[in-house]
Amino acid sequence: MLLACPAKLNLHLRVAPLSPPGTQNAGYHHLASWMVLTSLHDDLSLVPRFTPGVTLTCQWHDESAPHSQVPTDDRNLVLVAARALAEHLPDSARDSLPGVALHLTKRIPPGTGLGGGSSDAASTIYALDRFWQLGLPTEVLLDVAAKVGSDVPFFLHCLTTGTHSAWCTGRGELVSPISLPRPRTALLIFPPLHCSTPDVYRHFDQLKLGTDLSSITRPPLGLPAIPLLSQLQNDLQPAAFGLYPRLAEIHAIAQRSLDSAKTLQLIHLTGSGSALFTLFDTPQDAAVAQQKLPKELPSTLVTLGQSRQNPL
Ligand code: C5P
């Protein structure tokens, strides 16, 4: 069994102040985000094992490129997800689960706000439910997903319904499908640093940032790239730039490279960073813009909403 685990972009991300103790989602931040899948993806394969238990191995798709280490121990969200699903079963059922060897082929860099680990975890929940023939209701699987991480329900919802674009609220786990944006090509820029999501949120609190979400509406659907980009906002961006000044510098360099006398091609952060993105109406426009970036700054073009079909 082989599943694609697509990366996401937070096209728009509005974040409320930290929820105080004793309230819903205490210790987290309520948010409202337009999340879309992209064509960049990891692959997860499942192979039966004769001995019980779940094992994980991992390799980079392009092993020649420099990559950060992805842990294959209990910290990996794939194993966290497998454990969360198994813990949901009665002891007797858990003890008789068939053994399975999971293998990840990684393309999505960790610590970039592209949701690679969360997407891998969602695919794990989806695939193990089938492999173990549990047949759990979707709501139960979504509950398990929310325990693993705030973004995991979005990816699982996409897998179970074929959705590619959603308005996510709560701490990210309440998912309502909406249309994809009109521009379908994104240029992803990879500054050579990784952001820690808890650290960025903590800095967000130190800066006393936070948006009143009651007045937040979705950006209008159907706008072309340039006017759409001017309506998109990531409330975590000032916190990420404050915490990682090099990220702010690279953003400014990339922004200057793409600016022209005619148009302001706004570049935004996805999630808590470190990846940056901007949108284009055609792949040709995107390719022209990519050429303008400094050669030493890694980047790639992706299609929005085009994830590889899963053969399940
Ligand atoms: O849910 P997840 O494990 O992805 O969250 C990682 C960290 O990001 C949390 O521990 C929390 O500090 C922060 N977070 C938050 N509010 C959210 C989502 C994440 O404060 N809505």
Short mmCIF file of C-alpha atoms and ligand atoms in Angstrom, two decimals:
data_model
loop_
_atom_site.label_atom_id
_atom_site.label_comp_id
_atom_site.label_asym_id
_atom_site.label_seq_id
_atom_site.Cartn_x
_atom_site.Cartn_y
_atom_site.Cartn_z
CA MET A 1 0.00 0.00 0.00
CA LEU A 2 1.43 3.38 -1.04
CA LEU A 3 0.02 6.78 -0.09
CA ALA A 4 1.01 10.29 -1.08
CA CYS A 5 1.26 12.72 1.84
CA PRO A 6 0.92 16.21 0.35
CA ALA A 7 2.35 19.44 1.77
CA LYS A 8 -0.01 22.31 2.69
CA LEU A 9 0.15 26.05 2.45
CA ASN A 10 -1.58 28.38 4.88
CA LEU A 11 -2.66 30.92 2.27
CA HIS A 12 -4.22 33.02 5.03
CA LEU A 13 -3.58 32.57 8.77
CA ARG A 14 -5.22 34.73 11.42
CA VAL A 15 -4.37 33.88 15.03
CA ALA A 16 -6.11 34.93 18.27
CA PRO A 17 -4.26 35.58 21.55
CA LEU A 18 -3.34 32.53 23.68
CA SER A 19 -6.46 30.83 25.12
CA PRO A 20 -6.23 31.26 28.93
CA PRO A 21 -6.34 28.32 31.39
CA GLY A 22 -9.82 26.97 32.01
CA THR A 23 -11.10 27.94 28.54
CA GLN A 24 -11.55 25.79 25.43
CA ASN A 25 -8.20 24.91 23.84
CA ALA A 26 -6.30 26.36 26.83
CA GLY A 27 -2.60 26.69 26.05
CA TYR A 28 -3.35 26.87 22.31
CA HIS A 29 -4.41 29.73 20.04
CA HIS A 30 -7.71 29.88 18.22
CA LEU A 31 -7.09 30.48 14.57
CA ALA A 32 -8.77 30.85 11.19
CA SER A 33 -6.82 29.62 8.20
CA TRP A 34 -7.31 28.96 4.49
CA MET A 35 -5.31 25.77 3.95
CA VAL A 36 -4.62 24.16 0.57
CA LEU A 37 -2.83 21.00 -0.54
CA THR A 38 0.07 21.21 -2.94
CA SER A 39 1.69 18.82 -5.41
CA LEU A 40 4.83 18.53 -3.22
CA HIS A 41 4.46 15.31 -1.27
CA ASP A 42 6.09 12.62 0.84
CA ASP A 43 5.26 8.95 0.18
CA LEU A 44 4.24 6.45 2.85
CA SER A 45 4.36 2.72 2.13
CA LEU A 46 2.99 -0.11 4.28
CA VAL A 47 4.25 -3.68 4.08
CA PRO A 48 2.97 -6.54 6.32
CA ARG A 49 5.50 -8.02 8.80
CA PHE A 50 5.37 -11.48 10.29
CA THR A 51 6.21 -10.20 13.77
CA PRO A 52 3.78 -7.89 15.62
CA GLY A 53 4.44 -4.16 16.06
CA VAL A 54 4.97 -1.11 13.86
CA THR A 55 8.41 -0.23 12.49
CA LEU A 56 9.45 2.92 10.61
CA THR A 57 12.26 3.58 8.17
CA CYS A 58 12.85 6.81 6.29
CA GLN A 59 14.90 8.11 3.39
CA TRP A 60 15.09 11.35 1.43
CA HIS A 61 13.82 11.20 -2.15
CA ASP A 62 16.89 13.05 -3.37
CA GLU A 63 19.63 11.65 -1.21
CA SER A 64 22.31 13.73 -2.90
CA ALA A 65 20.82 17.01 -1.58
CA PRO A 66 21.69 18.20 1.95
CA HIS A 67 18.82 17.38 4.32
CA SER A 68 18.08 17.53 7.99
CA GLN A 69 17.79 14.28 9.88
CA VAL A 70 14.22 12.99 10.30
CA PRO A 71 13.88 10.93 13.52
CA THR A 72 12.50 7.42 13.02
CA ASP A 73 11.98 6.82 16.74
CA ASP A 74 8.89 7.53 18.88
CA ARG A 75 9.15 11.28 18.17
CA ASN A 76 8.20 10.79 14.51
CA LEU A 77 4.53 11.74 14.06
CA VAL A 78 3.98 8.56 12.00
CA LEU A 79 4.68 6.44 15.09
CA VAL A 80 2.79 8.89 17.35
CA ALA A 81 -0.21 8.47 15.02
CA ALA A 82 0.08 4.65 14.92
CA ARG A 83 0.21 4.59 18.72
CA ALA A 84 -2.74 7.00 19.08
CA LEU A 85 -4.83 4.80 16.78
CA ALA A 86 -3.87 1.56 18.58
CA GLU A 87 -4.57 3.16 21.98
CA HIS A 88 -8.10 3.77 20.81
CA LEU A 89 -8.75 0.01 20.63
CA PRO A 90 -9.60 -2.32 23.51
CA ASP A 91 -6.55 -4.19 24.94
CA SER A 92 -7.60 -7.53 23.38
CA ALA A 93 -7.85 -6.02 19.87
CA ARG A 94 -4.58 -4.09 20.28
CA ASP A 95 -2.64 -7.22 21.19
CA SER A 96 -3.68 -9.03 18.02
CA LEU A 97 -2.94 -6.27 15.48
CA PRO A 98 -0.88 -7.56 12.53
CA GLY A 99 2.70 -6.27 12.31
CA VAL A 100 3.45 -3.60 9.74
CA ALA A 101 6.60 -1.99 8.34
CA LEU A 102 6.12 1.66 7.41
CA HIS A 103 8.53 3.45 5.09
CA LEU A 104 8.62 7.19 4.45
CA THR A 105 10.14 8.74 1.36
CA LYS A 106 10.57 12.41 2.33
CA ARG A 107 10.43 15.40 0.03
CA ILE A 108 8.84 17.95 2.40
CA PRO A 109 11.52 19.58 4.57
CA PRO A 110 10.69 19.62 8.32
CA GLY A 111 10.44 22.91 10.22
CA THR A 112 9.14 24.78 7.18
CA GLY A 113 5.41 25.19 7.95
CA LEU A 114 4.47 22.91 5.05
CA GLY A 115 2.92 20.28 7.35
CA GLY A 116 5.01 17.30 6.19
CA GLY A 117 4.98 15.49 9.55
CA SER A 118 1.24 16.14 10.03
CA SER A 119 0.46 14.90 6.52
CA ASP A 120 2.54 11.74 7.10
CA ALA A 121 0.59 11.21 10.36
CA ALA A 122 -2.80 11.62 8.66
CA SER A 123 -1.85 9.12 5.96
CA THR A 124 -0.73 6.70 8.70
CA ILE A 125 -4.10 6.89 10.48
CA TYR A 126 -5.98 6.48 7.19
CA ALA A 127 -3.85 3.57 5.97
CA LEU A 128 -3.64 1.66 9.29
CA ASP A 129 -7.42 1.85 9.74
CA ARG A 130 -7.68 -0.05 6.44
CA PHE A 131 -4.65 -2.29 6.89
CA TRP A 132 -5.84 -3.41 10.33
CA GLN A 133 -9.43 -3.61 9.01
CA LEU A 134 -10.70 -1.48 11.90
CA GLY A 135 -13.38 0.30 9.88
CA LEU A 136 -13.55 3.11 12.48
CA PRO A 137 -16.02 5.94 11.71
CA THR A 138 -14.44 9.04 10.16
CA GLU A 139 -15.31 11.13 13.28
CA VAL A 140 -13.27 8.73 15.44
CA LEU A 141 -10.31 8.89 13.04
CA LEU A 142 -10.55 12.72 13.09
CA ASP A 143 -10.50 12.63 16.92
CA VAL A 144 -7.35 10.50 16.85
CA ALA A 145 -5.86 12.93 14.30
CA ALA A 146 -6.57 15.96 16.54
CA LYS A 147 -4.73 14.24 19.40
CA VAL A 148 -1.64 13.88 17.20
CA GLY A 149 -1.52 17.55 16.10
CA SER A 150 -3.64 20.57 15.18
CA ASP A 151 -3.05 20.24 11.40
CA VAL A 152 -3.54 16.47 11.18
CA PRO A 153 -7.40 16.58 10.91
CA PHE A 154 -7.10 18.85 7.84
CA PHE A 155 -4.96 16.29 6.02
CA LEU A 156 -7.15 13.39 7.11
CA HIS A 157 -10.29 15.25 6.02
CA CYS A 158 -8.64 15.77 2.60
CA LEU A 159 -7.81 12.07 2.35
CA THR A 160 -11.29 10.85 3.30
CA THR A 161 -13.29 13.37 1.23
CA GLY A 162 -10.99 14.31 -1.68
CA THR A 163 -10.94 17.94 -0.48
CA HIS A 164 -7.98 20.11 -1.52
CA SER A 165 -8.83 23.41 0.12
CA ALA A 166 -10.48 24.24 3.44
CA TRP A 167 -11.21 26.98 5.95
CA CYS A 168 -9.88 25.65 9.26
CA THR A 169 -10.86 27.03 12.67
CA GLY A 170 -10.70 26.03 16.34
CA ARG A 171 -7.03 25.30 16.94
CA GLY A 172 -6.97 24.16 13.29
CA GLU A 173 -8.95 20.93 13.67
CA LEU A 174 -12.39 22.19 12.52
CA VAL A 175 -12.31 21.77 8.75
CA SER A 176 -14.81 23.24 6.22
CA PRO A 177 -14.05 22.64 2.54
CA ILE A 178 -13.97 25.75 0.31
CA SER A 179 -12.96 26.36 -3.31
CA LEU A 180 -9.35 26.42 -4.35
CA PRO A 181 -8.03 29.89 -5.18
CA ARG A 182 -8.01 30.94 -8.85
CA PRO A 183 -4.18 31.08 -9.05
CA ARG A 184 -3.00 27.47 -9.05
CA THR A 185 0.79 27.81 -9.15
CA ALA A 186 2.87 28.65 -6.09
CA LEU A 187 6.58 29.43 -5.92
CA LEU A 188 7.96 27.98 -2.67
CA ILE A 189 11.15 29.48 -1.28
CA PHE A 190 13.21 27.58 1.30
CA PRO A 191 15.32 29.81 3.57
CA PRO A 192 18.12 27.63 5.01
CA LEU A 193 16.72 27.47 8.55
CA HIS A 194 14.03 25.60 10.46
CA CYS A 195 11.39 27.23 12.64
CA SER A 196 10.06 25.72 15.87
CA THR A 197 6.26 26.07 15.96
CA PRO A 198 6.01 26.27 19.80
CA ASP A 199 8.81 28.88 19.87
CA VAL A 200 7.10 31.03 17.22
CA TYR A 201 3.78 30.89 19.12
CA ARG A 202 5.60 31.73 22.38
CA HIS A 203 7.23 34.76 20.73
CA PHE A 204 3.79 35.73 19.32
CA ASP A 205 2.57 35.83 22.96
CA GLN A 206 5.64 37.77 24.16
CA LEU A 207 4.93 40.38 21.47
CA LYS A 208 1.31 40.48 22.75
CA LEU A 209 0.00 39.79 19.25
CA GLY A 210 -3.43 38.34 18.49
CA THR A 211 -6.36 39.09 16.22
CA ASP A 212 -10.03 39.32 17.22
CA LEU A 213 -11.31 36.45 15.07
CA SER A 214 -14.98 37.42 15.44
CA SER A 215 -14.55 40.02 12.69
CA ILE A 216 -12.42 37.82 10.39
CA THR A 217 -13.93 36.80 7.07
CA ARG A 218 -12.50 34.55 4.38
CA PRO A 219 -10.61 36.35 1.60
CA PRO A 220 -12.82 36.53 -1.52
CA LEU A 221 -12.55 33.40 -3.67
CA GLY A 222 -11.91 33.80 -7.38
CA LEU A 223 -9.41 36.71 -7.32
CA PRO A 224 -6.36 36.61 -9.61
CA ALA A 225 -2.92 36.30 -7.98
CA ILE A 226 -1.88 39.93 -7.40
CA PRO A 227 -5.11 41.21 -5.79
CA LEU A 228 -5.48 37.94 -3.83
CA LEU A 229 -1.94 38.18 -2.41
CA SER A 230 -2.69 41.67 -1.08
CA GLN A 231 -5.63 40.25 0.93
CA LEU A 232 -3.68 37.36 2.45
CA GLN A 233 -2.03 37.67 5.83
CA ASN A 234 -0.11 35.43 8.21
CA ASP A 235 -0.37 36.70 11.80
CA LEU A 236 2.61 34.50 12.80
CA GLN A 237 4.91 36.25 10.31
CA PRO A 238 6.01 39.12 12.63
CA ALA A 239 6.68 36.61 15.43
CA ALA A 240 8.69 34.30 13.14
CA PHE A 241 10.65 37.23 11.68
CA GLY A 242 11.33 38.61 15.20
CA LEU A 243 12.56 35.25 16.45
CA TYR A 244 14.57 34.41 13.32
CA PRO A 245 16.00 37.71 11.98
CA ARG A 246 17.75 35.84 9.14
CA LEU A 247 14.31 34.72 7.91
CA ALA A 248 13.18 38.36 7.76
CA GLU A 249 16.36 39.26 5.82
CA ILE A 250 15.83 36.45 3.31
CA HIS A 251 12.18 37.46 2.91
CA ALA A 252 13.29 41.04 2.13
CA ILE A 253 15.89 39.80 -0.39
CA ALA A 254 13.33 37.54 -2.13
CA GLN A 255 10.74 40.33 -2.11
CA ARG A 256 13.18 42.78 -3.72
CA SER A 257 14.09 40.18 -6.37
CA LEU A 258 10.46 39.74 -7.44
CA ASP A 259 9.35 43.37 -7.20
CA SER A 260 8.93 45.14 -10.51
CA ALA A 261 7.84 48.64 -11.46
CA LYS A 262 4.45 47.29 -12.51
CA THR A 263 3.37 44.80 -9.83
CA LEU A 264 3.98 44.05 -6.18
CA GLN A 265 4.38 40.26 -6.04
CA LEU A 266 3.84 39.82 -2.28
CA ILE A 267 5.66 36.93 -0.60
CA HIS A 268 4.10 35.36 2.53
CA LEU A 269 5.18 32.88 5.21
CA THR A 270 3.33 29.54 5.49
CA GLY A 271 2.35 28.40 8.99
CA SER A 272 5.05 29.18 11.54
CA GLY A 273 7.70 29.08 8.76
CA SER A 274 10.32 28.86 7.52
CA ALA A 275 9.04 28.35 3.93
CA LEU A 276 7.86 31.40 1.98
CA PHE A 277 5.41 31.40 -0.94
CA THR A 278 3.86 33.56 -3.57
CA LEU A 279 1.13 32.77 -6.12
CA PHE A 280 0.87 33.05 -9.89
CA ASP A 281 -1.97 32.84 -12.40
CA THR A 282 0.10 30.74 -14.81
CA PRO A 283 3.06 28.34 -14.48
CA GLN A 284 4.86 30.50 -17.08
CA ASP A 285 4.66 33.63 -14.87
CA ALA A 286 5.91 31.55 -11.94
CA ALA A 287 8.88 30.19 -13.90
CA VAL A 288 9.90 33.71 -14.98
CA ALA A 289 9.74 34.92 -11.35
CA GLN A 290 11.73 31.92 -10.08
CA GLN A 291 14.59 32.90 -12.39
CA LYS A 292 14.80 36.28 -10.66
CA LEU A 293 15.57 34.78 -7.22
CA PRO A 294 19.20 34.62 -6.05
CA LYS A 295 20.70 31.34 -7.30
CA GLU A 296 21.75 30.23 -3.80
CA LEU A 297 18.18 30.42 -2.47
CA PRO A 298 16.46 27.03 -2.97
CA SER A 299 12.96 27.22 -4.47
CA THR A 300 10.46 25.05 -6.30
CA LEU A 301 7.21 25.45 -8.23
CA VAL A 302 4.15 23.53 -7.04
CA THR A 303 0.57 23.20 -8.18
CA LEU A 304 -2.20 23.91 -5.68
CA GLY A 305 -4.84 21.27 -5.19
CA GLN A 306 -3.12 18.69 -7.32
CA SER A 307 -2.15 15.90 -4.99
CA ARG A 308 -1.32 12.50 -6.40
CA GLN A 309 -4.29 10.14 -6.40
CA ASN A 310 -4.10 7.56 -3.64
CA PRO A 311 -4.62 3.98 -4.82
CA LEU A 312 -6.78 2.79 -1.93
O1 C5P B 1 -0.91 20.91 17.66
P1 C5P B 1 0.55 20.91 17.37
O2 C5P B 1 1.29 19.83 18.09
O3 C5P B 1 0.87 20.96 15.92
O4 C5P B 1 1.08 22.28 17.96
C1 C5P B 1 2.44 22.53 18.20
C2 C5P B 1 2.53 23.72 19.12
O5 C5P B 1 2.09 24.90 18.45
C3 C5P B 1 1.65 23.62 20.35
O6 C5P B 1 2.32 22.99 21.40
C4 C5P B 1 1.35 25.05 20.67
O7 C5P B 1 2.44 25.62 21.36
C5 C5P B 1 1.33 25.72 19.31
N1 C5P B 1 -0.03 25.87 18.75
C6 C5P B 1 -0.86 26.83 19.31
N2 C5P B 1 -2.11 27.02 18.79
C7 C5P B 1 -2.54 26.29 17.73
C8 C5P B 1 -1.70 25.31 17.16
C9 C5P B 1 -0.44 25.13 17.70
O8 C5P B 1 -0.50 27.51 20.28
N3 C5P B 1 -3.75 26.51 17.23
#
